[in-house]
Short mmCIF file of C-alpha atoms and ligand atoms in Angstrom, two decimals:
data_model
loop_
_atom_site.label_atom_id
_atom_site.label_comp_id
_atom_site.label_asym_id
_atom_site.label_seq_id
_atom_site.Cartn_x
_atom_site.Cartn_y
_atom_site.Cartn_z
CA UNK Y 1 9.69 13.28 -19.49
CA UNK Y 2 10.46 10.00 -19.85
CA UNK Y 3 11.57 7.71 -16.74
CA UNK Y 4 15.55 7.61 -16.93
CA UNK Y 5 15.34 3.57 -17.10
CA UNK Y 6 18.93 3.03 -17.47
CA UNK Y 7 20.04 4.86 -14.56
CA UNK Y 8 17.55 2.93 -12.04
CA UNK Y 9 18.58 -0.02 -13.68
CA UNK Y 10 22.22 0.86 -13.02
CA UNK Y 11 21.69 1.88 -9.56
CA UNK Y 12 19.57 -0.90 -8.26
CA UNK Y 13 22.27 -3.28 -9.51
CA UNK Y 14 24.97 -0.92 -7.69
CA UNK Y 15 22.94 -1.87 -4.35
CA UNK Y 16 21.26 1.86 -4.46
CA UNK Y 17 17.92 2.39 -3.86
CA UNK Y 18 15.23 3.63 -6.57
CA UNK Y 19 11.41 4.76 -5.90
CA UNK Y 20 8.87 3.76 -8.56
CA UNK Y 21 4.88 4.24 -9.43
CA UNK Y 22 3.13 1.32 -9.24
CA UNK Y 23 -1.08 1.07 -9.43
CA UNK Y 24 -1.25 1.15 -5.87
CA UNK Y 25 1.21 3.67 -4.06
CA UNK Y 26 5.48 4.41 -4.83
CA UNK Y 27 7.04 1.49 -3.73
CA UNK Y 28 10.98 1.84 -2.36
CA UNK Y 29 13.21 -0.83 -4.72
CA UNK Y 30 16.09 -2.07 -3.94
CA UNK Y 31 17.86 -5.78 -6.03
CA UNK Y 32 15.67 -8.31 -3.64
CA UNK Y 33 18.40 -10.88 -4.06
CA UNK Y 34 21.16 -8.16 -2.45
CA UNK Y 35 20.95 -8.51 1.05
CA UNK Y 36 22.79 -5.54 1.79
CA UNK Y 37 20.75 -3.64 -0.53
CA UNK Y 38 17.55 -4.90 0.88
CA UNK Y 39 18.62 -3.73 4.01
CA UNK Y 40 18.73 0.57 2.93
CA UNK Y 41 15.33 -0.02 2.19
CA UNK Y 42 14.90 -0.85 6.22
CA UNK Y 43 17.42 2.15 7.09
CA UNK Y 44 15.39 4.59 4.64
CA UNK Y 45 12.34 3.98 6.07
CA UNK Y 46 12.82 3.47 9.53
CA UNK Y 47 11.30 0.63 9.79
CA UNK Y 48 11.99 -2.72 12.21
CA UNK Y 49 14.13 -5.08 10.01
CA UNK Y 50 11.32 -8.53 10.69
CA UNK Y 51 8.84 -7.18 8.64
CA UNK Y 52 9.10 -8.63 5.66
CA UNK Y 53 9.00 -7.10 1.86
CA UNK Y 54 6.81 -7.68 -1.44
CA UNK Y 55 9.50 -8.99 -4.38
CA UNK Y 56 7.97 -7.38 -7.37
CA UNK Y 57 8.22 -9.29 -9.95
CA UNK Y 58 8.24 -8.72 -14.56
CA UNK Y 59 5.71 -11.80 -14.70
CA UNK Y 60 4.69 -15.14 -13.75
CA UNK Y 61 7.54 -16.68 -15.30
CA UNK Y 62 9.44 -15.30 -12.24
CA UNK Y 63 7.58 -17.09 -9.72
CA UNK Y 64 9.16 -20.64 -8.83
CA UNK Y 65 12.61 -18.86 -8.78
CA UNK Y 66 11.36 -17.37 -5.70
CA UNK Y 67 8.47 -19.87 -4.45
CA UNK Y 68 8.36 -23.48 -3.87
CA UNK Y 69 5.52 -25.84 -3.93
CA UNK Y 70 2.74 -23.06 -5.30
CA UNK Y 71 -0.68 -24.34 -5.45
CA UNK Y 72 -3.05 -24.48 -7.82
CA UNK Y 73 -5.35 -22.13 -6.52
CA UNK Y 74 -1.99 -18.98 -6.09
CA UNK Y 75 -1.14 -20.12 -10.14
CA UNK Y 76 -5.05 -19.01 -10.46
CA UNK Y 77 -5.54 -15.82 -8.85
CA UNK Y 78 -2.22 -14.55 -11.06
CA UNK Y 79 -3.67 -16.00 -14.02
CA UNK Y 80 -6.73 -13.85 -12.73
CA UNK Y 81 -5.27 -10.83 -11.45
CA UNK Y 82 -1.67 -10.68 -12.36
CA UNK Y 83 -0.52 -7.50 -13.31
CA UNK Y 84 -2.51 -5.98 -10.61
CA UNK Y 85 -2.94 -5.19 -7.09
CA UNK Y 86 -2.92 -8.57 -5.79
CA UNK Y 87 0.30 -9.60 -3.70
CA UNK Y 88 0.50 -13.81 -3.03
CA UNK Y 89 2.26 -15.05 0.29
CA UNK Y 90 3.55 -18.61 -0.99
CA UNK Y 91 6.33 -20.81 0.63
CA UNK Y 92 9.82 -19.58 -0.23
CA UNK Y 93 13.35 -20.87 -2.08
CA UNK Y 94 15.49 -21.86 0.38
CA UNK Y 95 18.08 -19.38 -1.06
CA UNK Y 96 15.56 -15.81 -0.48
CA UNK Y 97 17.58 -13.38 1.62
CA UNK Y 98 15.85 -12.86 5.38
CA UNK Y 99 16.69 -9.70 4.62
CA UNK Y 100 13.75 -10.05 2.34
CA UNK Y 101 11.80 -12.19 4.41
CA UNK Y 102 11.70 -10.99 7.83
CA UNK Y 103 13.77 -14.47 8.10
CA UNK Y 104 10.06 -16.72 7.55
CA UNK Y 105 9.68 -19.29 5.35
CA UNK Y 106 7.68 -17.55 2.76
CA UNK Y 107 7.73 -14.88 0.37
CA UNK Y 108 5.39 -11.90 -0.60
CA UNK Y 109 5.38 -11.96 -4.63
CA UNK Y 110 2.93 -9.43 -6.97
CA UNK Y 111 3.48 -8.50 -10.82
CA UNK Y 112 2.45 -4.67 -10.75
CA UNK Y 113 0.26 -2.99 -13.07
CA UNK Y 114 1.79 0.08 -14.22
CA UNK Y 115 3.31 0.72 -17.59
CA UNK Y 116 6.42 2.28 -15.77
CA UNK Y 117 7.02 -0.61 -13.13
CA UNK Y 118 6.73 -3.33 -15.68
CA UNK Y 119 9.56 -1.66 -18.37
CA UNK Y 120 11.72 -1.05 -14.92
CA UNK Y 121 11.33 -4.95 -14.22
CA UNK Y 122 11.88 -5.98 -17.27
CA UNK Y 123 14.86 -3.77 -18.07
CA UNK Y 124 16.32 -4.89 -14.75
CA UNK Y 125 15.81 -8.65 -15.33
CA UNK Y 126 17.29 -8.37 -18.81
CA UNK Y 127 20.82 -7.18 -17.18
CA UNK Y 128 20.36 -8.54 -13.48
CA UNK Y 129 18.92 -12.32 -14.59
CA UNK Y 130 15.27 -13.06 -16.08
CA UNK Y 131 13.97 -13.75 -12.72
CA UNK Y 132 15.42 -10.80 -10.72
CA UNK Y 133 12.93 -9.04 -8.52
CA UNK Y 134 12.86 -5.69 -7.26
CA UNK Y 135 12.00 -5.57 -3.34
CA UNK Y 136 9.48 -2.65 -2.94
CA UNK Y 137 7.27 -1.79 0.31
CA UNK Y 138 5.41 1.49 -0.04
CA UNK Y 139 8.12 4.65 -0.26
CA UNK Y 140 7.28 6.47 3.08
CA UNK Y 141 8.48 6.73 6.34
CA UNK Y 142 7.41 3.92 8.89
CA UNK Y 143 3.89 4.24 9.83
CA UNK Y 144 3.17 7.20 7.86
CA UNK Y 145 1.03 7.63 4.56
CA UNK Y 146 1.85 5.52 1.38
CA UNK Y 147 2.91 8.13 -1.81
CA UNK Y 148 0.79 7.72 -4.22
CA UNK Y 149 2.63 10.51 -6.55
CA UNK Y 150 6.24 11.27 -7.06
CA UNK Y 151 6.26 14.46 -4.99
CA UNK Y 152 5.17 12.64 -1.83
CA UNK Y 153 7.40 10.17 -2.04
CA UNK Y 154 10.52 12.73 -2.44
CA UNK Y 155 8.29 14.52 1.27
CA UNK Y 156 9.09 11.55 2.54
CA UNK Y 157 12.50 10.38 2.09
CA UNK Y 158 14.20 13.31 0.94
CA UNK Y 159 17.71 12.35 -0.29
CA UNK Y 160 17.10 9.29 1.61
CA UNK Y 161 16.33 7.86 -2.31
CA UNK Y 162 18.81 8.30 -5.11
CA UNK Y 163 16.09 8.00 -7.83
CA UNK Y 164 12.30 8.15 -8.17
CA UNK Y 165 10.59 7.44 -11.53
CA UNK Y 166 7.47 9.66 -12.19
CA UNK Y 167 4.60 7.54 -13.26
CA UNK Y 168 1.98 10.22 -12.40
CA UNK Y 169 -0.41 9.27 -9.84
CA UNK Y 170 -1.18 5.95 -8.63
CA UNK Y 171 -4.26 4.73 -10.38
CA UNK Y 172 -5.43 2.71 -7.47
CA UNK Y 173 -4.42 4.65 -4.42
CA UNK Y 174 -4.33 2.25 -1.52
CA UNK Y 175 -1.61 -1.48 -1.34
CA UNK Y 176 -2.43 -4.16 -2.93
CA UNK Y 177 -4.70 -6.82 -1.24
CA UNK Y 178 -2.45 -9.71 0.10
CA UNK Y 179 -3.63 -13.35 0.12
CA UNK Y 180 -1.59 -16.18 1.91
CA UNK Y 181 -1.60 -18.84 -0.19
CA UNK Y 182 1.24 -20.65 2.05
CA UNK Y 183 -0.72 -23.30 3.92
CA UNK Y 184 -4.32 -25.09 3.52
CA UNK Y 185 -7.11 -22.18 3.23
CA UNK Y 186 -6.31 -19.22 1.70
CA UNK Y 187 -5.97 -16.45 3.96
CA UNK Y 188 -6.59 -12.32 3.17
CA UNK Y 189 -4.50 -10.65 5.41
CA UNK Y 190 -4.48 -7.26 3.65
CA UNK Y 191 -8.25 -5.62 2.07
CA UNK Y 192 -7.49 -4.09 -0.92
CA UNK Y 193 -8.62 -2.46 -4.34
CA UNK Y 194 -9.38 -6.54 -5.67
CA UNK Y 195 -11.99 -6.52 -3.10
CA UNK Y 196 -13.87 -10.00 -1.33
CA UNK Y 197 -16.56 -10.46 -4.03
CA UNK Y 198 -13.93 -10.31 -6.91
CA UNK Y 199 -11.65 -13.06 -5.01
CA UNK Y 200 -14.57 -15.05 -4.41
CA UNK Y 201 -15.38 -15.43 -7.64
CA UNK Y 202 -12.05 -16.87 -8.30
CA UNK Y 203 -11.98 -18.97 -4.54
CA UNK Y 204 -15.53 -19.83 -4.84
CA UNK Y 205 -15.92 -21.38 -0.88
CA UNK Y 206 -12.31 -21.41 -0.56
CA UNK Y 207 -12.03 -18.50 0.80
CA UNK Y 208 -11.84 -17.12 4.12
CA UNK Y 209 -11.34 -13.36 5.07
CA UNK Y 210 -8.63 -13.14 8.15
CA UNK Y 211 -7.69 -9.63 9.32
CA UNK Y 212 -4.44 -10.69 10.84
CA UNK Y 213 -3.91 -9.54 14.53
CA UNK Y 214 -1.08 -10.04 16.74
CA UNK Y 215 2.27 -10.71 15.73
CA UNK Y 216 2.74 -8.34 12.72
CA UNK Y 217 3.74 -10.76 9.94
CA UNK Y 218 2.01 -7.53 7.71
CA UNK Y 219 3.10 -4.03 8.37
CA UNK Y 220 -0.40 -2.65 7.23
CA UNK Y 221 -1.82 -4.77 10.02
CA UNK Y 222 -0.33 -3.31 12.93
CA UNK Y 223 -3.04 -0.97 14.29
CA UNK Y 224 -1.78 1.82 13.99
CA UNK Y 225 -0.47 2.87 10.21
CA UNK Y 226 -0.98 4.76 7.24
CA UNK Y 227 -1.03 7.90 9.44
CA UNK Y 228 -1.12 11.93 9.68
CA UNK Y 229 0.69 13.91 11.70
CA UNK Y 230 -2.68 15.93 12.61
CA UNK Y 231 -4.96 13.49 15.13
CA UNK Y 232 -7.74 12.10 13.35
CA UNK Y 233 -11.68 11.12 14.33
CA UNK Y 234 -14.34 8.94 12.85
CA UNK Y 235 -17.46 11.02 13.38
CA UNK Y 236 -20.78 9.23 12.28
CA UNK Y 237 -22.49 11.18 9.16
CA UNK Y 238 -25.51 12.02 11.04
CA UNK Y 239 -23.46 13.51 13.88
CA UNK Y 240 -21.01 15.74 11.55
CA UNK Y 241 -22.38 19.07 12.06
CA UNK Y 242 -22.60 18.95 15.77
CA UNK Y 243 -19.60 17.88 16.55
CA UNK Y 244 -17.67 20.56 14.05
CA UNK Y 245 -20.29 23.10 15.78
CA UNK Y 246 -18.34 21.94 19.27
CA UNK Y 247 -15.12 22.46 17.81
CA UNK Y 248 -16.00 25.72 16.46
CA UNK Y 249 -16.81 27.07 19.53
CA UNK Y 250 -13.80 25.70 21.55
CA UNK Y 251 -12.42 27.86 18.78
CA UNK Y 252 -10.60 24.88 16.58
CA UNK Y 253 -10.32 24.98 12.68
CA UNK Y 254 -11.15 20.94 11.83
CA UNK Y 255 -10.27 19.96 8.41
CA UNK Y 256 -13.44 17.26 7.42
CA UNK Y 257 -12.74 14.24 5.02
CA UNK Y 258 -16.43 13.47 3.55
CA UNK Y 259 -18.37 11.68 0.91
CA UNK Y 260 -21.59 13.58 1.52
CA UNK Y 261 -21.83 17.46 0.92
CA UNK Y 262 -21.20 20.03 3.45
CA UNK Y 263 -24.29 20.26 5.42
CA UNK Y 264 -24.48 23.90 6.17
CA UNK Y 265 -22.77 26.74 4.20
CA UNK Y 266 -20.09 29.21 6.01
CA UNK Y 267 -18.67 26.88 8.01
CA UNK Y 268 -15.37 27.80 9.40
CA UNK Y 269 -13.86 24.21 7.89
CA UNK Y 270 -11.88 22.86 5.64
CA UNK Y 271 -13.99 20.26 3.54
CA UNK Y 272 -12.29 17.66 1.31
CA UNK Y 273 -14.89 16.20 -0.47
CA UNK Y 274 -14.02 12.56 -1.81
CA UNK Y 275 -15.81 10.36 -3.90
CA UNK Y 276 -18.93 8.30 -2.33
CA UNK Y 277 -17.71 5.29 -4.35
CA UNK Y 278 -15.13 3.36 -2.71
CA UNK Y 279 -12.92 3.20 -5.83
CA UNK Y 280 -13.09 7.05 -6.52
CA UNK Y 281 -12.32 7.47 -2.55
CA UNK Y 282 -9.21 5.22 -2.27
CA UNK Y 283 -7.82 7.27 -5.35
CA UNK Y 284 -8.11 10.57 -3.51
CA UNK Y 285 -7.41 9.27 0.04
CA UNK Y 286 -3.74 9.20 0.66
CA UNK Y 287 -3.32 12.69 -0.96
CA UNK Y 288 -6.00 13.93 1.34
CA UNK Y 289 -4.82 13.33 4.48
CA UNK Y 290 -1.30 14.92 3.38
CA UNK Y 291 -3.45 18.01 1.94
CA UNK Y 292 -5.04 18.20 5.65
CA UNK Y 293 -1.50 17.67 7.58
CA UNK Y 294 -0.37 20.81 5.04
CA UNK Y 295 -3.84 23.03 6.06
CA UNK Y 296 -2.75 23.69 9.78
CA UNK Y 297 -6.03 22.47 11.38
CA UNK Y 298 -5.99 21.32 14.87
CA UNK Y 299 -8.45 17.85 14.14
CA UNK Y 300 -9.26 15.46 11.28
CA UNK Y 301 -12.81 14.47 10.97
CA UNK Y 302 -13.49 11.77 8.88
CA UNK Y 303 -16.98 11.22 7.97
CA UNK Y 304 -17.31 7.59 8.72
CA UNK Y 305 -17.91 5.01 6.03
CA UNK Y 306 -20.66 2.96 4.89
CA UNK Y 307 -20.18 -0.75 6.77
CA UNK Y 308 -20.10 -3.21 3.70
CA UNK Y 309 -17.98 -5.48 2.32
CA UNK Y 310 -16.87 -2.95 -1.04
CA UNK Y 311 -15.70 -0.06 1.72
CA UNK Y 312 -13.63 -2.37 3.76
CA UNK Y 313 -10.31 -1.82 2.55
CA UNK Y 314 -10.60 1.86 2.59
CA UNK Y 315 -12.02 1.40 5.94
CA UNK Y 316 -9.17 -0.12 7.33
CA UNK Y 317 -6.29 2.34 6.42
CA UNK Y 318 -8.79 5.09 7.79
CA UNK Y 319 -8.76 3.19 10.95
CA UNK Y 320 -5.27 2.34 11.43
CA UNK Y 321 -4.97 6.13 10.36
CA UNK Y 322 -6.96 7.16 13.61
CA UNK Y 323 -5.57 4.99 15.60
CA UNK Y 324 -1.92 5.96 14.33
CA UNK Y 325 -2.45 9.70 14.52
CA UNK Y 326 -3.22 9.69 17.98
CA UNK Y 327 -6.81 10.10 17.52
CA UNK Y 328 -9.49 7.72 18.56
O1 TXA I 1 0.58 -2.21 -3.09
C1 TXA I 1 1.53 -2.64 -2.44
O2 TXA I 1 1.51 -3.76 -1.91
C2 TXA I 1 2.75 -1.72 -2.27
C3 TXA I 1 3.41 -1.57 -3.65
C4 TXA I 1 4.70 -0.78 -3.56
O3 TXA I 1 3.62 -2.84 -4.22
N1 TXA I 1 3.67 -2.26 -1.33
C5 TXA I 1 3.41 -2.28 -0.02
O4 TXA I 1 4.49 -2.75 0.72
O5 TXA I 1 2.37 -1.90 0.47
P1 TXA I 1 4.52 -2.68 2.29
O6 TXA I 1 5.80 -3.28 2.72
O7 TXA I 1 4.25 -1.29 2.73
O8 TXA I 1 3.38 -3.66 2.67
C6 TXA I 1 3.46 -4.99 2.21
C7 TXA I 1 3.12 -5.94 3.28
C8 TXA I 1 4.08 -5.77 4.41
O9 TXA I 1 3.41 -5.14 5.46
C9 TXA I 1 4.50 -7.15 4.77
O10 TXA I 1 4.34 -7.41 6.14
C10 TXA I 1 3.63 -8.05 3.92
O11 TXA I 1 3.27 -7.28 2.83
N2 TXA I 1 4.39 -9.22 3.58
C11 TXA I 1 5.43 -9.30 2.74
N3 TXA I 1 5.94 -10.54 2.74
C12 TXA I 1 5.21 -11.26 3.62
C13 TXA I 1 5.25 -12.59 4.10
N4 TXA I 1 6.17 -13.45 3.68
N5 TXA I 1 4.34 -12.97 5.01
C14 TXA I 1 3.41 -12.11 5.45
N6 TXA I 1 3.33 -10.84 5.06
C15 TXA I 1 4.22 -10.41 4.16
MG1 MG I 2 3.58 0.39 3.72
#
């Protein structure tokens, strides 16, 4: 079926809120120059109004309606990476709502790229202005796991949402990577699909990667995120089988997240095998750890991840998954 266009286009300008696919998860939309609109996304979500939102944007053309004095390297990495999963923290318009910005001087921007958020963009700046943007953070519940298909955001948020488009899965699976571009250096404060080695060829020596920590200027960076309701474990590859032999015999069903095979046959578990490429896992990821808060078992073991550099952004939502599910 086709997205109804013209009725998300009609609601976001009535202040309502509409859920779309992008590349990475659902995002929640709301008219990111309506303050009051802005603010059902916080109310839908639960969610503490200073965090601040991504403006999604129809294209670069967009971009110094919202930000002011963009450098050379931001106009760059869009030229680069724009549509995609890349969302740029520049210095803002004086006029952006704080509803928007968790009231700080700059502004998260990103041109998605999905077929169905770019014609709800662009439909929406051809009645709303040509550089409207649509205010989006992932569709779920505060602290819980991004959608990445239509039926997890309506788990989520219920009636909470008066619309969500159906784009199919996301193609990516996990947010976009987010790059500060506001001051000197840039700054990655989110890992993502567009992973170090890609921005460096674009930064060259430029670059430095900062894992934010403290004040949570980005929601994805507070420890504890992105989780299940079932508590979840990193257990080392080579240490799998033992450890669901203990469970076993304290008598608890464990559903395992792996990239390697099951090691013995019979076992009382539920296995979700993922991919053992980082790409093919982040596709699969979000939608596993829902499957495993659906299967009734009593722990989530997560076969821990290869340390390099192309697993990092997967290996940071598993860890602020852990840490948010109660696990350790
Ligand atoms: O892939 C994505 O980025 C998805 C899709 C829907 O675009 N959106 C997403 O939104 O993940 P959200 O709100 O769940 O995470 C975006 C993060 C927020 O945690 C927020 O703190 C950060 O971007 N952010 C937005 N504006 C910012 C700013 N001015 N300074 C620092 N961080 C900012
Ligand atoms: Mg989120």
């Amino acid at each position: 079926m086709t997205p109804d266009f013209d009725r998300a286009v009609e609601l976001l300008r009535a202040g309502e809120l509409v859920a779309f696919p992008t590349e990475t998860v659902y995002g929640l939309g709301a008219d990111a120059s309506n303050p009051a609109a802005v603010a059902k996304i916080f109310a839908a979500k639960g969610r503490p109004a200073d965090h601040p939102l991504i403006v999604h944007l129809a294209g670069h053309d967009a971009v110094d309606h919202w930000a002011d004095q963009v450098p050379a390297v931001a106009w760059e990495l869009m030229e680069t990476f724009w549509p995609g999963p890349l969302t740029l923290i520049l210095k803002k318009q004086a006029w952006v709502p704080d509803a928007v910005t968790g009231g700080q001087d700059t502004v998260g921007l990103r041109v998605p790229g999905h077929p169905v958020a770019l014609e709800l963009l662009r439909r929406f700046a051809t009645v709303a202005g040509e550089h409207a943007g649509i205010a989006a953070p992932s569709a779920n519940r505060f602290g819980r796991i991004s959608p990445t298909t239509a039926a997890h955001v309506r788990e989520e948020l219920g009636d909470r949402v008066s619309l969500i488009l159906d784009g199919g899965p996301c193609a990516v699976g996990i947010e976009s990577t987010i790059v500060d571009c506001s001051g000197g250096e840039p700054l990655v404060l989110r890992p993502g699909h567009i992973s170090p080695a890609h921005l460096e060829a674009v930064f060259g020596r430029r670059l430095r990667i900062l894992m934010a920590a403290g004040a949570p200027r980005v929601s994805g960076s507070l420890a504890a995120h992105y989780a299940p309701q079932t508590p979840m474990r990193l257990v080392a590859g080579e240490r799998l089988l033992d450890f669901l032999n203990a469970q076993r015999h304290k008598g608890d069903r464990c559903g395992v997240i792996a990239h390697s095979q099951p090691p013995q046959a019979g076992m009382p578990h539920v296995w979700k095998l993922l991919a053992a490429d980082p790409v093919g896992y982040a596709h699969d990821l979000y939608a596993a750890l829902r499957e495993m808060d659906h299967a009734g078992v009593a722990l989530i073991a997560v076969e821990a991840l290869p340390e390099t550099a192309e697993w990092a952004a997967v290996a940071d939502r598993l860890r602020r998954a852990v840490t948010g599910s109660g696990g350790a």
